Each structure stands twice: as structure tokens, then as C-alpha cells.
PDB file of C-alpha atoms in Angstrom:
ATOM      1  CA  UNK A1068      84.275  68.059  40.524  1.00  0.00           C
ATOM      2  CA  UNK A1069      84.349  68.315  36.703  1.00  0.00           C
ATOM      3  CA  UNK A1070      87.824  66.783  34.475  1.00  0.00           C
ATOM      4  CA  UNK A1071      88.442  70.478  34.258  1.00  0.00           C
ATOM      5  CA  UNK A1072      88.447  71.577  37.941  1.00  0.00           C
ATOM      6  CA  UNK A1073      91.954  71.694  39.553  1.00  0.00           C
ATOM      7  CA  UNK A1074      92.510  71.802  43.162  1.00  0.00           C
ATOM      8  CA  UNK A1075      95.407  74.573  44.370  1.00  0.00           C
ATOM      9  CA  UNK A1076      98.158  72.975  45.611  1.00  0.00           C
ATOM     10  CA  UNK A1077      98.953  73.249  49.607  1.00  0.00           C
ATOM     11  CA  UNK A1078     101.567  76.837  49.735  1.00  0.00           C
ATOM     12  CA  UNK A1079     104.816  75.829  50.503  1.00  0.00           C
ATOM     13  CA  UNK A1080     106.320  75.992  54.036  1.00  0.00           C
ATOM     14  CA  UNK A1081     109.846  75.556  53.812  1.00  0.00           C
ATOM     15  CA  UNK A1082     111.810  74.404  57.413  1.00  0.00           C
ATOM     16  CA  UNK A1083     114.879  73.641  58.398  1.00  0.00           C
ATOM     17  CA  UNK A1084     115.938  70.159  57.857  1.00  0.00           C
ATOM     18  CA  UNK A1085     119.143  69.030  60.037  1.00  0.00           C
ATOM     19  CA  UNK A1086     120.857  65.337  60.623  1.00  0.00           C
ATOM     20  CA  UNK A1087     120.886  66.851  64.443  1.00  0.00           C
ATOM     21  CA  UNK A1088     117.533  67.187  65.437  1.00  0.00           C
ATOM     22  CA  UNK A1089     115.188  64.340  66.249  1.00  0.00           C
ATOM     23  CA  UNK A1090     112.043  65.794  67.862  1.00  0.00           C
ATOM     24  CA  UNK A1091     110.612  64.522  71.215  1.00  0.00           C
ATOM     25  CA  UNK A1092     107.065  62.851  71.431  1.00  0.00           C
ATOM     26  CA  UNK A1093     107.492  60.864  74.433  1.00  0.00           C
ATOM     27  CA  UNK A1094     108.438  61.423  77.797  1.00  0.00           C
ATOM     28  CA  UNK A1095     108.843  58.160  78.489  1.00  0.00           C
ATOM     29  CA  UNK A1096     112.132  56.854  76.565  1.00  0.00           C
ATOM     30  CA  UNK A1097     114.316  59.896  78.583  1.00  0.00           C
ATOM     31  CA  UNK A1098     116.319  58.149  81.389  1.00  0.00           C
ATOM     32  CA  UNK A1099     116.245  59.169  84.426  1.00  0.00           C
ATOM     33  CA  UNK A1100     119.765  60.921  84.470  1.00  0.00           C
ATOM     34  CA  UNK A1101     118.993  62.782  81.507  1.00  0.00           C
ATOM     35  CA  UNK A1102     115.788  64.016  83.031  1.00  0.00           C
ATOM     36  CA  UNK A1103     118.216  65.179  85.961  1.00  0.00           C
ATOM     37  CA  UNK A1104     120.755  66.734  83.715  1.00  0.00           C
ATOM     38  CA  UNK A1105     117.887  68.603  82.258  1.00  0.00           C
ATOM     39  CA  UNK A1106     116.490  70.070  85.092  1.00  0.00           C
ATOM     40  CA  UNK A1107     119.542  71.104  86.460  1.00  0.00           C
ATOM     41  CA  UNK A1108     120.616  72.872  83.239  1.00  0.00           C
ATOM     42  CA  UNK A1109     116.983  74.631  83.260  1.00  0.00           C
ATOM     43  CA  UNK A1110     117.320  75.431  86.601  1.00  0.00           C
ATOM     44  CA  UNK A1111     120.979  76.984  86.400  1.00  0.00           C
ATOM     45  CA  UNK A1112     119.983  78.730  82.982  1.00  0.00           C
ATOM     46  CA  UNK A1113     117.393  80.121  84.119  1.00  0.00           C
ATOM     47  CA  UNK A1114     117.641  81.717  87.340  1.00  0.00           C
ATOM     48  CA  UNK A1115     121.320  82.834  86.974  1.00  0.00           C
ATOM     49  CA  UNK A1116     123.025  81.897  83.540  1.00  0.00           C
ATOM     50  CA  UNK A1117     120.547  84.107  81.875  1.00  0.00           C
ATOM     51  CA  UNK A1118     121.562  87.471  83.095  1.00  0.00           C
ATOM     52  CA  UNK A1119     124.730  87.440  82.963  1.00  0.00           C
ATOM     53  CA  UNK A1120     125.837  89.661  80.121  1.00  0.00           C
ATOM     54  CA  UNK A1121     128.013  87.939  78.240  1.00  0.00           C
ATOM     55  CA  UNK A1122     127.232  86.275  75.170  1.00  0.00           C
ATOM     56  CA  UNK A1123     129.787  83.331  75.115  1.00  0.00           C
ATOM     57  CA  UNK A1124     129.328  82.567  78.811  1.00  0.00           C
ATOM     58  CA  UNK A1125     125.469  82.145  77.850  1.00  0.00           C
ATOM     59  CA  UNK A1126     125.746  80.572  75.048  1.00  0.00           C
ATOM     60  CA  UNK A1127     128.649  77.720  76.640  1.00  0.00           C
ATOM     61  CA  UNK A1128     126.670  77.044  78.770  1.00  0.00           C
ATOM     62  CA  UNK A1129     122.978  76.266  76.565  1.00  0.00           C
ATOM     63  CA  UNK A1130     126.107  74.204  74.462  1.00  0.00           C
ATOM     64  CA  UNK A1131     126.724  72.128  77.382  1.00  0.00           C
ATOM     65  CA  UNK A1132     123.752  70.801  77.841  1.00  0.00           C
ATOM     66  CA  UNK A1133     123.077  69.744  74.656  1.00  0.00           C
ATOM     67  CA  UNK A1134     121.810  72.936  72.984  1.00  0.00           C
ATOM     68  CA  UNK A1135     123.180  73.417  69.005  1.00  0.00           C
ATOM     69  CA  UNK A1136     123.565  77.288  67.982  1.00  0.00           C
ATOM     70  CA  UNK A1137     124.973  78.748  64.743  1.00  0.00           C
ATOM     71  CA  UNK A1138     127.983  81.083  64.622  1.00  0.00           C
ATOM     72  CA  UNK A1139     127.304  84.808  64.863  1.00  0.00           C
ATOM     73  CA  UNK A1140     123.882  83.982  66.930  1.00  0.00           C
ATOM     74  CA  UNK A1141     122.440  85.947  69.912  1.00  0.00           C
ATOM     75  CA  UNK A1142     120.565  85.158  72.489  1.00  0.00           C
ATOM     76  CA  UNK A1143     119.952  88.593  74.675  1.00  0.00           C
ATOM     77  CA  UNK A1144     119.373  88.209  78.437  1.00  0.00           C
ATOM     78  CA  UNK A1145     116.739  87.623  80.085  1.00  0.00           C
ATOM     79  CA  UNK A1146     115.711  84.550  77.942  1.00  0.00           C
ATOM     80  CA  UNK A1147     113.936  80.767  79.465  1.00  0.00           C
ATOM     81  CA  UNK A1148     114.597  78.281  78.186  1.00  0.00           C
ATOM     82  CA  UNK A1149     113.070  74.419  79.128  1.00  0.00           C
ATOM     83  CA  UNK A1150     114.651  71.133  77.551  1.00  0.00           C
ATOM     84  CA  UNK A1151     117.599  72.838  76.058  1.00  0.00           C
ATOM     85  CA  UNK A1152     118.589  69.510  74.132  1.00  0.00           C
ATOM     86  CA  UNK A1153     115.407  70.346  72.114  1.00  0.00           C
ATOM     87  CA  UNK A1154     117.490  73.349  70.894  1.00  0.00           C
ATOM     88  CA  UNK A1155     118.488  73.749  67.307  1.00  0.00           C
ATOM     89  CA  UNK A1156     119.298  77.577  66.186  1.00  0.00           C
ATOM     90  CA  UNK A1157     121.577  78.231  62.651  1.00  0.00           C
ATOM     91  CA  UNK A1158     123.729  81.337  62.100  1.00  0.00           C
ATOM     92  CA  UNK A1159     123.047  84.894  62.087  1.00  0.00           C
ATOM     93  CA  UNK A1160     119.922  84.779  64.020  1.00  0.00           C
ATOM     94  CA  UNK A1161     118.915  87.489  66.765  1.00  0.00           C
ATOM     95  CA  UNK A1162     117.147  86.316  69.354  1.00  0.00           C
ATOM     96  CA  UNK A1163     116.140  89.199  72.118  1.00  0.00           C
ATOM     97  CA  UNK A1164     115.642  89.837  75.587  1.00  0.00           C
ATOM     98  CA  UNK A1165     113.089  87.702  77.241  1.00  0.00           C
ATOM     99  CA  UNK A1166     111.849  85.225  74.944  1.00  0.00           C
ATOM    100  CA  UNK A1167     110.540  82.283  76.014  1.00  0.00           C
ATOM    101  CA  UNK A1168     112.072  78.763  74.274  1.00  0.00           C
ATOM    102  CA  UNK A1169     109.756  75.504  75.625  1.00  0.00           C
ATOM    103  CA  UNK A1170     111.570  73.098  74.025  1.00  0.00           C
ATOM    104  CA  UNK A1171     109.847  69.906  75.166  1.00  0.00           C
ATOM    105  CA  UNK A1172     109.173  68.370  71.814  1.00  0.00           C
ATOM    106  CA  UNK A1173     111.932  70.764  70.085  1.00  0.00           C
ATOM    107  CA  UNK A1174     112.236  73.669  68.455  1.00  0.00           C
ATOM    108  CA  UNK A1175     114.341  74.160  65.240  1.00  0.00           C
ATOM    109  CA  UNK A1176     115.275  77.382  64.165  1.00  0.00           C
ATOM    110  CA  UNK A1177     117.157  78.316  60.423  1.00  0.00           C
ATOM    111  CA  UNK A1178     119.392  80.845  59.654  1.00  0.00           C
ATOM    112  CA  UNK A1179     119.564  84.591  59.261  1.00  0.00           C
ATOM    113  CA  UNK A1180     116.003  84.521  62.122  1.00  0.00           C
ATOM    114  CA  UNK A1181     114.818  87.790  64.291  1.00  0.00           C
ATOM    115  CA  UNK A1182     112.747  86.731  67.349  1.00  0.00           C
ATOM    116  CA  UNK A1183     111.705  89.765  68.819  1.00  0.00           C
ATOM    117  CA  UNK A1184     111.633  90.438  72.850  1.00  0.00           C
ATOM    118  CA  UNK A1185     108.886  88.991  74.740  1.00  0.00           C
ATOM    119  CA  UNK A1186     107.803  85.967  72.090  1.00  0.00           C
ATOM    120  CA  UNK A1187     107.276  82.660  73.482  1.00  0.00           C
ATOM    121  CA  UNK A1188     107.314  79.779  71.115  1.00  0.00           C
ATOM    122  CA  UNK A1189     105.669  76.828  73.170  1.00  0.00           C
ATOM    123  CA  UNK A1190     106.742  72.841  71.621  1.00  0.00           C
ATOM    124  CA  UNK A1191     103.846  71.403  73.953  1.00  0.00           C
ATOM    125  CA  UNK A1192     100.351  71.231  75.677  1.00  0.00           C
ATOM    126  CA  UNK A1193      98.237  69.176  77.040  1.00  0.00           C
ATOM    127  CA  UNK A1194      95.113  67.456  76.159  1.00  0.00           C
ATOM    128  CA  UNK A1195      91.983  69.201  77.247  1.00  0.00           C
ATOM    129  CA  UNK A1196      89.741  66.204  76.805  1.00  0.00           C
ATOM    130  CA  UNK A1197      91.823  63.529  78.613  1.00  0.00           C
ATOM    131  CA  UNK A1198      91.178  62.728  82.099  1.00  0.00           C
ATOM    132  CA  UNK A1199      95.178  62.562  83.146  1.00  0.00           C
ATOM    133  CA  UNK A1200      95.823  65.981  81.338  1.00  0.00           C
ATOM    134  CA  UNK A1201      98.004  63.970  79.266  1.00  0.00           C
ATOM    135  CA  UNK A1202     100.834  66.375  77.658  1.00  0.00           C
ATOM    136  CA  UNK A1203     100.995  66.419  74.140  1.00  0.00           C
ATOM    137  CA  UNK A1204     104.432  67.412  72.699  1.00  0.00           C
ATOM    138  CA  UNK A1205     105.136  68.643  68.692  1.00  0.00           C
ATOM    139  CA  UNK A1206     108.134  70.344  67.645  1.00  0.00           C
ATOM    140  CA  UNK A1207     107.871  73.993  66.358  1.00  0.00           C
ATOM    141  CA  UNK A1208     110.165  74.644  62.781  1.00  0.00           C
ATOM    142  CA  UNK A1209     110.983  78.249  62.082  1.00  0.00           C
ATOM    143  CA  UNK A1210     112.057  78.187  58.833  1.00  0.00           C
ATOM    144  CA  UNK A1211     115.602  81.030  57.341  1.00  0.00           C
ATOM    145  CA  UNK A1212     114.727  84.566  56.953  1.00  0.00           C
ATOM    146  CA  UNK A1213     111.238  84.519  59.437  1.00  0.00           C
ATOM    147  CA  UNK A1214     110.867  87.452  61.378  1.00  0.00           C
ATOM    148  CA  UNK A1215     109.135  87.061  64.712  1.00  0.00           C
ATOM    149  CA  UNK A1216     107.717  89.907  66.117  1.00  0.00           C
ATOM    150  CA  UNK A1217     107.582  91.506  69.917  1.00  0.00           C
ATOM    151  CA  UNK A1218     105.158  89.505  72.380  1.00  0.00           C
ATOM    152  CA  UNK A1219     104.343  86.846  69.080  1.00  0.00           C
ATOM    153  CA  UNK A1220     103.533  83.270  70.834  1.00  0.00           C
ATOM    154  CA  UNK A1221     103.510  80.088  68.420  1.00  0.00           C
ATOM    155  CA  UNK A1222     102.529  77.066  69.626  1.00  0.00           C
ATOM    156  CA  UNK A1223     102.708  73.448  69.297  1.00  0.00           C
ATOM    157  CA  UNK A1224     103.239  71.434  66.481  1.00  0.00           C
ATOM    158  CA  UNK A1225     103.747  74.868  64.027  1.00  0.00           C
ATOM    159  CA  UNK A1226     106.142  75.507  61.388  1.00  0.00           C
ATOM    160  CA  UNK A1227     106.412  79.092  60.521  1.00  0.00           C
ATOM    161  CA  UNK A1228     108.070  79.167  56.368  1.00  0.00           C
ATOM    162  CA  UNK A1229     110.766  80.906  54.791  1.00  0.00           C
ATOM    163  CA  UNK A1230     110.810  84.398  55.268  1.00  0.00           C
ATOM    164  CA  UNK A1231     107.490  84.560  57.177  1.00  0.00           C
ATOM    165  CA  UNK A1232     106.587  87.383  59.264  1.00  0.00           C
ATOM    166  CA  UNK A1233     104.631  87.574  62.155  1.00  0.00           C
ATOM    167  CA  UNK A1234     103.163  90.450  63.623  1.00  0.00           C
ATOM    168  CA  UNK A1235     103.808  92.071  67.328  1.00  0.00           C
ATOM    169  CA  UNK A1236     101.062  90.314  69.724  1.00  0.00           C
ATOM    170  CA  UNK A1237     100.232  87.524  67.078  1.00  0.00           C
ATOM    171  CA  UNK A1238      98.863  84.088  68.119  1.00  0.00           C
ATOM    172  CA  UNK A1239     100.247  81.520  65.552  1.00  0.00           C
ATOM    173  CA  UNK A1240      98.582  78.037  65.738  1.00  0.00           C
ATOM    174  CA  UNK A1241      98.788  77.429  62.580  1.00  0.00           C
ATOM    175  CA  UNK A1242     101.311  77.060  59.530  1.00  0.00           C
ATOM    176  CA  UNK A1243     102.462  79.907  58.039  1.00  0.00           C
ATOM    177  CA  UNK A1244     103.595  79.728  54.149  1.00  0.00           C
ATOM    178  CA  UNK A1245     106.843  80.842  52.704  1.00  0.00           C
ATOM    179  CA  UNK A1246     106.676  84.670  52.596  1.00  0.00           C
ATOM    180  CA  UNK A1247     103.512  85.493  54.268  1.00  0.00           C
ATOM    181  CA  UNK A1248     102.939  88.259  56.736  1.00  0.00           C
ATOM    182  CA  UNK A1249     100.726  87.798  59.622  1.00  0.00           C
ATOM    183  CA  UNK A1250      98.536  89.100  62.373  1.00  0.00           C
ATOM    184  CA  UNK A1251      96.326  89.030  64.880  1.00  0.00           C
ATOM    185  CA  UNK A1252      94.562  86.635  67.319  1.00  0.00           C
ATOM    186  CA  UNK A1253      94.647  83.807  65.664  1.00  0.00           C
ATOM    187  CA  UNK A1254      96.702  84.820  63.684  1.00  0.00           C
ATOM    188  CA  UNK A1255      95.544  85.147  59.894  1.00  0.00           C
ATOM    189  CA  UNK A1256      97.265  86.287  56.772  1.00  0.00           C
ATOM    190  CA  UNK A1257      97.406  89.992  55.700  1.00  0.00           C
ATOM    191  CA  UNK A1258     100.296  90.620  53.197  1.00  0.00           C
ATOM    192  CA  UNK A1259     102.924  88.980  51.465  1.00  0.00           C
ATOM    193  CA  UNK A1260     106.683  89.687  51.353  1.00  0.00           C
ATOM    194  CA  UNK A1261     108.668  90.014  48.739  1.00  0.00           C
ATOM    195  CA  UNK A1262     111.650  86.836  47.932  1.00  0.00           C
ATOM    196  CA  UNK A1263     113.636  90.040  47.126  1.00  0.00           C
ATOM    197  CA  UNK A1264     114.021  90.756  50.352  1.00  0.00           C
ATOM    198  CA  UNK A1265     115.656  88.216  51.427  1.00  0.00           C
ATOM    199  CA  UNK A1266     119.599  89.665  51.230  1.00  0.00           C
ATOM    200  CA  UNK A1267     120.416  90.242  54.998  1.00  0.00           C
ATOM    201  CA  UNK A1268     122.182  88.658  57.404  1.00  0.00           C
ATOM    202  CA  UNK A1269     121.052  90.340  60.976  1.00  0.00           C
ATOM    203  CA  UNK A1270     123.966  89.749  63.189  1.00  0.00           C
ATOM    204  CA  UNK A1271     123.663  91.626  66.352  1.00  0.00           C
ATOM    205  CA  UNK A1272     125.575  90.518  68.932  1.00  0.00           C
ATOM    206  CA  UNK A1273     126.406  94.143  71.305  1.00  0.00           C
ATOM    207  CA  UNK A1274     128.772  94.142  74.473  1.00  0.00           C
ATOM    208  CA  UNK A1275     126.876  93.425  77.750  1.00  0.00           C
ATOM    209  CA  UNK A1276     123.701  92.326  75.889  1.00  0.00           C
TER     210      UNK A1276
END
């Protein structure tokens, strides 16, 4: 490379950064109550919490068990949700029905965030190569304004930038930069969004939702 070459800087992906999440890369430090407080929380959420359609019952009860969500946030029914200590949603976000939240490693969430029905955002794996099928756990950051589109997974150890957009069906297992839009399987980028966009705040929270 000549003295006059410059290499592009990396684009910015801008996360949430909050005092009240600490992600997860260990099983092993969680004591043994906690791991029963957990299941039992996933367990009740799950197969009864979940559909019962009321937004403050829901959401007391993803509180309770260690779960931190923003005022004017909702979570529609039909939602699963695994570690829910690994929870961190701002305000004005709109999450809808049936989206899957695997928390293991964590999953932080900004403000003023659409998650479309039927996404699953997945904090962990597990290593292909190892002979125990060791788990591997990263956190997932969704960074304020990102819109998530229906059946959209994003996986492990992703952080999706400020007002990012990902396409219906995408598979996200990679970063995605401030502002970009995209698509497919893997999912690559194919437009870019305007910062002027960014004005809204999508509260949605209707009756018996």
C-alpha cells in the first residue's frame, strides 16, 4: 500500500449501551436457584403468561423475573421467551405476535424498535466442531430506530445499528451498519435509509393484544 492509499473506515453500528445489562458467556457462574427461578419463569411465560391478553399482566410478569422494558412498550401475544434476565427493551418499541426472544447470552434492545411477527432473534449456538456440542453464547444489540421485519431471524453474537432495516424472511449473521436496509439469505445489503427518517415514535399498545 502506497503513503497515498487510505483504508475506509469500519461503518458505524451504533447499540444500545445501558449500566443494566451485563451479557452472559458462561453457564457456569449461574447458581443453582437462579437456574430454577429461570426455568420456572420460562416455563410459566411461556405456556400460559403469554396468551393472556393483557399487556400489563404480561409484561409484570417478564418484570418479575428479572426482565427490564421501557414505558409505552409492547410485547403482543403469543411471544417465547428463554432467560428473561437476559432481557433489556427501551421505550416505544413494538414487539408482535410470536416472536421468538433466546436470551441466553442477552439481548438488548433501544428505543423507538418494530420487531415484526414471527422473528426470532437467537443470543446462542453451539459449536459444530467440538465433541461435547459445547454452547456458545453472544449477546445480540439492536440498536434505536431498527426495524425488524416478519419471519427475520438474527443470530448470535449480532448487533443490528441505528435505524437498520431488515427485510421479511432475512437471515442476519452478521452486523448491520447504521441505516442500512437488508435482505435475503444471508442477509446482504440492498439500500440505505435516510437519518431523516428517523422522527417516530411507534407506540402500539391495542386492548386485548
Amino acid at each position: 500500500m502506497s503513503d497515498n492509499e487510505t483504508v475506509a473506515a469500519p461503518a458505524s453500528v451504533t447499540v444500545p449501551e445501558r449500566d443494566d445489562f451485563t451479557p452472559r458467556y458462561s453457564f457456569n457462574d449461574i447458581s443453582t436457584i437462579a437456574k430454577a427461578r429461570n426455568r420456572v419463569g420460562i416455563l410459566l411465560y411461556n405456556n400460559l403468561i403469554t396468551f393472556i391478553p393483557s399487556h400489563t399482566i404480561r409484561q409484570g410478569f417478564l418484570r418479575l423475573f428479572g426482565a427490564k422494558i421501557g414505558k409505552d412498550t409492547s410485547i403482543l401475544r403469543g411471544c417465547q421467551v428463554f432467560d428473561i434476565d437476559q432481557i433489556r427493551i427501551g421505550e416505544a418499541c413494538s414487539i408482535g405476535f410470536r416472536v421468538l426472544f433466546d436470551a441466553r447470552s442477552g439481548i438488548c434492545i433501544g428505543d423507538n424498535v418494530v420487531i415484526a411477527s414471527d422473528t426470532q432473534i437467537i443470543a446462542g449456538k453451539h459449536d459444530p466442531a467440538s465433541p461435547e456440542f459445547v454452547p456458545v453464547i453472544e449477546p445480540v444489540y439492536i440498536g434505536d430506530y431498527v426495524w425488524i421485519a416478519s419471519r427475520a431471524t438474527i443470530v448470535s453474537g449480532v448487533s443490528i445499528g441505528r435505524g437498520a432495516v431488515v427485510a421479511a424472511c432475512a437471515m442476519v449473521g452478521k452486523d448491520v451498519a447504521d441505516l442500512d436496509i437488508v435482505g435475503g439469505v444471508p442477509a446482504r445489503v440492498i439500500s440505505k435509509r435516510p437519518e431523516t427518517a428517523l422522527r417516530y415514535r411507534p407506540k402500539y399498545r391495542p386492548l386485548f393484544y
